[in-house]
PDB file of C-alpha atoms in Angstrom:
ATOM      1  CA  MET A   1      -2.754 -44.971   2.211  1.00  0.00           C
ATOM      2  CA  THR A   2       0.439 -43.203   3.646  1.00  0.00           C
ATOM      3  CA  ARG A   3       1.626 -42.114   0.707  1.00  0.00           C
ATOM      4  CA  LYS A   4      -1.822 -41.229  -0.728  1.00  0.00           C
ATOM      5  CA  LEU A   5      -1.765 -39.339   2.450  1.00  0.00           C
ATOM      6  CA  ILE A   6       2.038 -37.518   1.774  1.00  0.00           C
ATOM      7  CA  ALA A   7       1.094 -36.877  -1.363  1.00  0.00           C
ATOM      8  CA  ILE A   8      -2.291 -34.537  -0.432  1.00  0.00           C
ATOM      9  CA  VAL A   9      -0.521 -32.727   2.854  1.00  0.00           C
ATOM     10  CA  ALA A  10       2.730 -31.688   0.097  1.00  0.00           C
ATOM     11  CA  PHE A  11       0.135 -30.621  -2.167  1.00  0.00           C
ATOM     12  CA  VAL A  12      -2.053 -28.181   0.191  1.00  0.00           C
ATOM     13  CA  LEU A  13       1.504 -27.420   1.728  1.00  0.00           C
ATOM     14  CA  VAL A  14       2.651 -26.270  -1.848  1.00  0.00           C
ATOM     15  CA  ALA A  15      -0.959 -24.357  -2.930  1.00  0.00           C
ATOM     16  CA  THR A  16      -1.066 -22.575   0.475  1.00  0.00           C
ATOM     17  CA  ALA A  17       2.270 -21.168  -0.232  1.00  0.00           C
ATOM     18  CA  THR A  18       1.298 -20.253  -3.627  1.00  0.00           C
ATOM     19  CA  LEU A  19      -1.759 -18.371  -2.912  1.00  0.00           C
ATOM     20  CA  GLU A  20      -0.104 -16.592   0.333  1.00  0.00           C
ATOM     21  CA  ALA A  21       2.896 -15.507  -2.487  1.00  0.00           C
ATOM     22  CA  GLN A  22       0.215 -13.938  -4.795  1.00  0.00           C
ATOM     23  CA  GLU A  23      -0.998 -11.442  -2.190  1.00  0.00           C
ATOM     24  CA  ILE A  24       0.155  -8.532  -0.595  1.00  0.00           C
ATOM     25  CA  LYS A  25       2.041  -9.051   3.118  1.00  0.00           C
ATOM     26  CA  TRP A  26      -0.063  -6.007   4.013  1.00  0.00           C
ATOM     27  CA  MET A  27       1.133  -4.980   8.266  1.00  0.00           C
ATOM     28  CA  THR A  28      -0.273  -2.620  10.510  1.00  0.00           C
ATOM     29  CA  PHE A  29       0.779   0.860  10.625  1.00  0.00           C
ATOM     30  CA  ASP A  30       2.713   0.240  13.686  1.00  0.00           C
ATOM     31  CA  GLN A  31       4.062  -3.090  12.806  1.00  0.00           C
ATOM     32  CA  ALA A  32       6.043  -1.610   9.543  1.00  0.00           C
ATOM     33  CA  ILE A  33       7.203   1.517  11.327  1.00  0.00           C
ATOM     34  CA  ALA A  34       8.774  -1.019  13.857  1.00  0.00           C
ATOM     35  CA  ALA A  35       9.696  -3.642  10.631  1.00  0.00           C
ATOM     36  CA  GLN A  36      11.855  -0.504   9.289  1.00  0.00           C
ATOM     37  CA  LYS A  37      13.763   0.242  11.964  1.00  0.00           C
ATOM     38  CA  LYS A  38      15.179  -3.256  11.866  1.00  0.00           C
ATOM     39  CA  LYS A  39      15.397  -3.188   7.614  1.00  0.00           C
ATOM     40  CA  PRO A  40      14.648   0.090   6.363  1.00  0.00           C
ATOM     41  CA  LYS A  41      12.292   0.469   3.409  1.00  0.00           C
ATOM     42  CA  LYS A  42       9.659   2.968   2.019  1.00  0.00           C
ATOM     43  CA  ILE A  43       6.631   2.357   3.402  1.00  0.00           C
ATOM     44  CA  PHE A  44       3.490   2.332   0.657  1.00  0.00           C
ATOM     45  CA  ILE A  45       0.046   2.943   2.938  1.00  0.00           C
ATOM     46  CA  ASP A  46      -3.181   2.126   1.271  1.00  0.00           C
ATOM     47  CA  VAL A  47      -5.260   4.621   2.994  1.00  0.00           C
ATOM     48  CA  TYR A  48      -8.949   3.075   1.835  1.00  0.00           C
ATOM     49  CA  THR A  49     -12.794   2.965   3.439  1.00  0.00           C
ATOM     50  CA  ASN A  50     -15.443   0.465   3.938  1.00  0.00           C
ATOM     51  CA  TRP A  51     -17.700   2.314   1.297  1.00  0.00           C
ATOM     52  CA  CYS A  52     -15.078   3.650  -0.770  1.00  0.00           C
ATOM     53  CA  GLY A  53     -15.992   1.094  -4.337  1.00  0.00           C
ATOM     54  CA  PRO A  54     -12.278   2.640  -6.058  1.00  0.00           C
ATOM     55  CA  CYS A  55     -11.003   1.279  -3.135  1.00  0.00           C
ATOM     56  CA  LYS A  56     -13.041  -2.221  -3.630  1.00  0.00           C
ATOM     57  CA  MET A  57     -11.268  -2.094  -6.925  1.00  0.00           C
ATOM     58  CA  LEU A  58      -7.819  -1.459  -6.089  1.00  0.00           C
ATOM     59  CA  ALA A  59      -8.660  -4.440  -3.677  1.00  0.00           C
ATOM     60  CA  ASN A  60      -9.940  -7.129  -5.751  1.00  0.00           C
ATOM     61  CA  ASN A  61      -7.892  -5.687  -9.218  1.00  0.00           C
ATOM     62  CA  THR A  62      -4.777  -4.006  -8.724  1.00  0.00           C
ATOM     63  CA  PHE A  63      -4.041  -5.286  -5.964  1.00  0.00           C
ATOM     64  CA  LYS A  64      -4.321  -8.802  -7.020  1.00  0.00           C
ATOM     65  CA  ASN A  65      -1.658  -8.573  -9.661  1.00  0.00           C
ATOM     66  CA  LYS A  66       1.593 -11.172  -9.494  1.00  0.00           C
ATOM     67  CA  ASP A  67       3.712  -8.273 -10.842  1.00  0.00           C
ATOM     68  CA  LEU A  68       2.457  -5.710  -8.900  1.00  0.00           C
ATOM     69  CA  VAL A  69       2.559  -7.957  -4.767  1.00  0.00           C
ATOM     70  CA  LYS A  70       5.876  -9.411  -5.796  1.00  0.00           C
ATOM     71  CA  TYR A  71       7.569  -5.461  -6.186  1.00  0.00           C
ATOM     72  CA  VAL A  72       5.642  -4.158  -3.497  1.00  0.00           C
ATOM     73  CA  ASN A  73       6.644  -7.301  -1.062  1.00  0.00           C
ATOM     74  CA  ASP A  74       9.939  -7.485  -2.472  1.00  0.00           C
ATOM     75  CA  ASN A  75      10.415  -3.232  -2.296  1.00  0.00           C
ATOM     76  CA  TYR A  76       7.760  -1.558   0.739  1.00  0.00           C
ATOM     77  CA  TYR A  77       6.370  -2.052   4.045  1.00  0.00           C
ATOM     78  CA  ALA A  78       2.641  -2.582   3.362  1.00  0.00           C
ATOM     79  CA  VAL A  79       0.199  -1.676   5.190  1.00  0.00           C
ATOM     80  CA  LYS A  80      -3.942  -1.173   4.910  1.00  0.00           C
ATOM     81  CA  PHE A  81      -4.953   1.667   6.701  1.00  0.00           C
ATOM     82  CA  ASN A  82      -9.116   2.532   6.953  1.00  0.00           C
ATOM     83  CA  GLY A  83      -8.880   6.048   6.873  1.00  0.00           C
ATOM     84  CA  GLU A  84     -11.896   6.113   9.256  1.00  0.00           C
ATOM     85  CA  GLY A  85     -11.322   3.168  10.750  1.00  0.00           C
ATOM     86  CA  ASN A  86     -10.124   2.319  15.073  1.00  0.00           C
ATOM     87  CA  GLU A  87      -7.037   1.576  15.007  1.00  0.00           C
ATOM     88  CA  VAL A  88      -4.529   3.336  16.950  1.00  0.00           C
ATOM     89  CA  ALA A  89      -1.572   4.747  15.511  1.00  0.00           C
ATOM     90  CA  ASN A  90       2.069   6.050  16.335  1.00  0.00           C
ATOM     91  CA  TYR A  91       4.255   8.418  14.111  1.00  0.00           C
ATOM     92  CA  LYS A  92       6.570  11.090  14.705  1.00  0.00           C
ATOM     93  CA  GLY A  93       6.184  10.566  18.468  1.00  0.00           C
ATOM     94  CA  GLN A  94       2.396  11.213  18.437  1.00  0.00           C
ATOM     95  CA  LYS A  95      -0.302   8.875  19.098  1.00  0.00           C
ATOM     96  CA  PHE A  96      -3.064   8.855  16.883  1.00  0.00           C
ATOM     97  CA  GLU A  97      -6.721   7.331  17.605  1.00  0.00           C
ATOM     98  CA  ASN A  98      -9.752   8.448  16.373  1.00  0.00           C
ATOM     99  CA  LYS A  99     -12.378   9.326  19.343  1.00  0.00           C
ATOM    100  CA  GLY A 100     -15.196   9.561  17.310  1.00  0.00           C
ATOM    101  CA  TYR A 101     -15.005   5.941  15.366  1.00  0.00           C
ATOM    102  CA  ASP A 102     -18.525   4.867  16.041  1.00  0.00           C
ATOM    103  CA  PRO A 103     -18.716   1.483  15.446  1.00  0.00           C
ATOM    104  CA  SER A 104     -22.228   1.355  14.293  1.00  0.00           C
ATOM    105  CA  LEU A 105     -21.058   2.974  11.694  1.00  0.00           C
ATOM    106  CA  ALA A 106     -17.951   0.650  10.566  1.00  0.00           C
ATOM    107  CA  GLU A 107     -19.593  -0.228   6.871  1.00  0.00           C
ATOM    108  CA  ARG A 108     -20.764   3.139   6.076  1.00  0.00           C
ATOM    109  CA  ARG A 109     -19.270   7.256   6.609  1.00  0.00           C
ATOM    110  CA  ASN A 110     -18.106   6.978  10.225  1.00  0.00           C
ATOM    111  CA  ALA A 111     -15.594  10.109  11.628  1.00  0.00           C
ATOM    112  CA  THR A 112     -12.103  10.910   9.810  1.00  0.00           C
ATOM    113  CA  HIS A 113      -8.577   9.064  11.608  1.00  0.00           C
ATOM    114  CA  PRO A 114      -6.365  11.802  12.271  1.00  0.00           C
ATOM    115  CA  LEU A 115      -3.640  10.407  11.031  1.00  0.00           C
ATOM    116  CA  THR A 116      -5.776  10.647   7.568  1.00  0.00           C
ATOM    117  CA  GLY A 117      -5.567  13.926   8.178  1.00  0.00           C
ATOM    118  CA  TYR A 118      -1.413  14.341   9.526  1.00  0.00           C
ATOM    119  CA  MET A 119      -1.006  12.692   6.226  1.00  0.00           C
ATOM    120  CA  GLN A 120      -3.310  15.413   4.047  1.00  0.00           C
ATOM    121  CA  VAL A 121      -5.695  12.041   2.824  1.00  0.00           C
ATOM    122  CA  GLN A 122      -8.250  14.141   1.952  1.00  0.00           C
ATOM    123  CA  ALA A 123     -10.061  11.131  -0.566  1.00  0.00           C
ATOM    124  CA  TYR A 124     -10.497   7.632  -0.926  1.00  0.00           C
ATOM    125  CA  PRO A 125      -8.296   5.014  -1.836  1.00  0.00           C
ATOM    126  CA  THR A 126      -5.153   7.104  -1.377  1.00  0.00           C
ATOM    127  CA  MET A 127      -2.055   5.233  -1.756  1.00  0.00           C
ATOM    128  CA  VAL A 128       0.483   7.176   0.814  1.00  0.00           C
ATOM    129  CA  PHE A 129       4.609   6.816   0.341  1.00  0.00           C
ATOM    130  CA  LEU A 130       6.925   7.083   3.400  1.00  0.00           C
ATOM    131  CA  ASP A 131      10.448   7.059   2.746  1.00  0.00           C
ATOM    132  CA  GLU A 132      12.761   4.641   4.785  1.00  0.00           C
ATOM    133  CA  ASN A 133      13.115   7.658   7.659  1.00  0.00           C
ATOM    134  CA  ASN A 134       8.979   7.350   7.707  1.00  0.00           C
ATOM    135  CA  ASP A 135       8.846  11.021   6.086  1.00  0.00           C
ATOM    136  CA  LEU A 136       5.718  11.651   3.722  1.00  0.00           C
ATOM    137  CA  ILE A 137       6.981  11.295   0.549  1.00  0.00           C
ATOM    138  CA  THR A 138       3.468  11.794  -1.250  1.00  0.00           C
ATOM    139  CA  GLY A 139       0.304  10.533  -1.531  1.00  0.00           C
ATOM    140  CA  ILE A 140      -1.771   9.502  -4.868  1.00  0.00           C
ATOM    141  CA  THR A 141      -5.239   9.564  -4.821  1.00  0.00           C
ATOM    142  CA  GLY A 142      -7.636   7.444  -6.742  1.00  0.00           C
ATOM    143  CA  TYR A 143      -7.822   4.703  -8.504  1.00  0.00           C
ATOM    144  CA  MET A 144      -5.333   2.567 -10.301  1.00  0.00           C
ATOM    145  CA  SER A 145      -4.587  -0.430 -12.664  1.00  0.00           C
ATOM    146  CA  PRO A 146      -1.413  -1.870 -11.785  1.00  0.00           C
ATOM    147  CA  THR A 147       0.508  -0.642 -14.590  1.00  0.00           C
ATOM    148  CA  GLN A 148      -0.257   2.957 -13.095  1.00  0.00           C
ATOM    149  CA  LEU A 149       0.097   2.170 -10.283  1.00  0.00           C
ATOM    150  CA  GLU A 150       3.867   0.885 -11.475  1.00  0.00           C
ATOM    151  CA  LEU A 151       5.124   4.041 -12.531  1.00  0.00           C
ATOM    152  CA  TYR A 152       5.028   5.614  -8.916  1.00  0.00           C
ATOM    153  CA  LEU A 153       6.131   2.188  -7.090  1.00  0.00           C
ATOM    154  CA  LYS A 154       9.014   2.275  -9.023  1.00  0.00           C
ATOM    155  CA  MET A 155       9.955   6.266  -9.276  1.00  0.00           C
ATOM    156  CA  PHE A 156       9.600   6.561  -5.032  1.00  0.00           C
ATOM    157  CA  ASN A 157      11.731   2.908  -4.752  1.00  0.00           C
ATOM    158  CA  ASN A 158      13.954   4.311  -7.025  1.00  0.00           C
ATOM    159  CA  ASN A 159      14.364   7.573  -5.436  1.00  0.00           C
ATOM    160  CA  ASP A 160      13.712   8.995  -8.972  1.00  0.00           C
ATOM    161  CA  TYR A 161      11.327  11.810  -7.611  1.00  0.00           C
ATOM    162  CA  LYS A 162      13.924  13.213  -5.959  1.00  0.00           C
ATOM    163  CA  LYS A 163      15.193  14.650  -9.551  1.00  0.00           C
ATOM    164  CA  ILE A 164      12.141  15.685 -10.855  1.00  0.00           C
ATOM    165  CA  THR A 165      11.246  18.800  -9.642  1.00  0.00           C
ATOM    166  CA  THR A 166       8.761  20.442 -11.794  1.00  0.00           C
ATOM    167  CA  GLN A 167       5.476  19.053 -13.383  1.00  0.00           C
ATOM    168  CA  GLN A 168       7.048  19.383 -17.076  1.00  0.00           C
ATOM    169  CA  GLU A 169       9.885  17.042 -16.139  1.00  0.00           C
ATOM    170  CA  PHE A 170       7.316  14.668 -14.285  1.00  0.00           C
ATOM    171  CA  GLN A 171       5.333  14.607 -17.788  1.00  0.00           C
ATOM    172  CA  VAL A 172       8.699  13.540 -19.411  1.00  0.00           C
ATOM    173  CA  TYR A 173       9.636  11.026 -17.015  1.00  0.00           C
ATOM    174  CA  GLN A 174       6.011   9.637 -17.557  1.00  0.00           C
ATOM    175  CA  SER A 175       6.219   9.218 -21.514  1.00  0.00           C
ATOM    176  CA  LYS A 176       9.788   7.654 -21.276  1.00  0.00           C
ATOM    177  CA  PHE A 177       8.569   5.483 -18.419  1.00  0.00           C
ATOM    178  CA  LYS A 178       7.568   1.430 -19.856  1.00  0.00           C
ATOM    179  CA  PRO A 179       5.824  -0.631 -17.304  1.00  0.00           C
ATOM    180  CA  THR A 180       6.409  -4.111 -17.297  1.00  0.00           C
ATOM    181  CA  PHE A 181       3.882  -5.458 -15.115  1.00  0.00           C
ATOM    182  CA  LYS A 182       1.798  -7.154 -17.276  1.00  0.00           C
ATOM    183  CA  ASN A 183      -2.367  -6.337 -16.563  1.00  0.00           C
TER     184      ASN A 183
END
């Protein structure tokens, strides 16, 4: 009886660890900034809203891809940020809070969070990239498959974006890029 119980507990622990390993380790904005102070890494922010269809597709498809999950967890602090939510965020010496947030509209369009505007987000979903100094690199708008997003994740993580100064240089970079994430 005891062996059977130990086997069941071991199975549950392994299954739980496997499931956790297949998910992006999302943090709040302030947690990512604090973690970055201890160990510098770039920050990847998924700016979404509760009512946004393409945001849900990213969450259910792209952000479940095991290759993408591993890459993001290994190379970035990942933040899930509701662009119309009520999270208080501290950034660059400023406190950002959505004073127009209406809890009764939580699942519908709501007031835009001031941090969303500060980061120049104009549509949802937008994936925002910050460098190791919390400076804005850029935001990428719209739904992307794992292999489409892979280009940007690797380009920003490897600092290749610093060598690209024109649209033509980006197109050459994009044409030479060989994705490795499996869809």
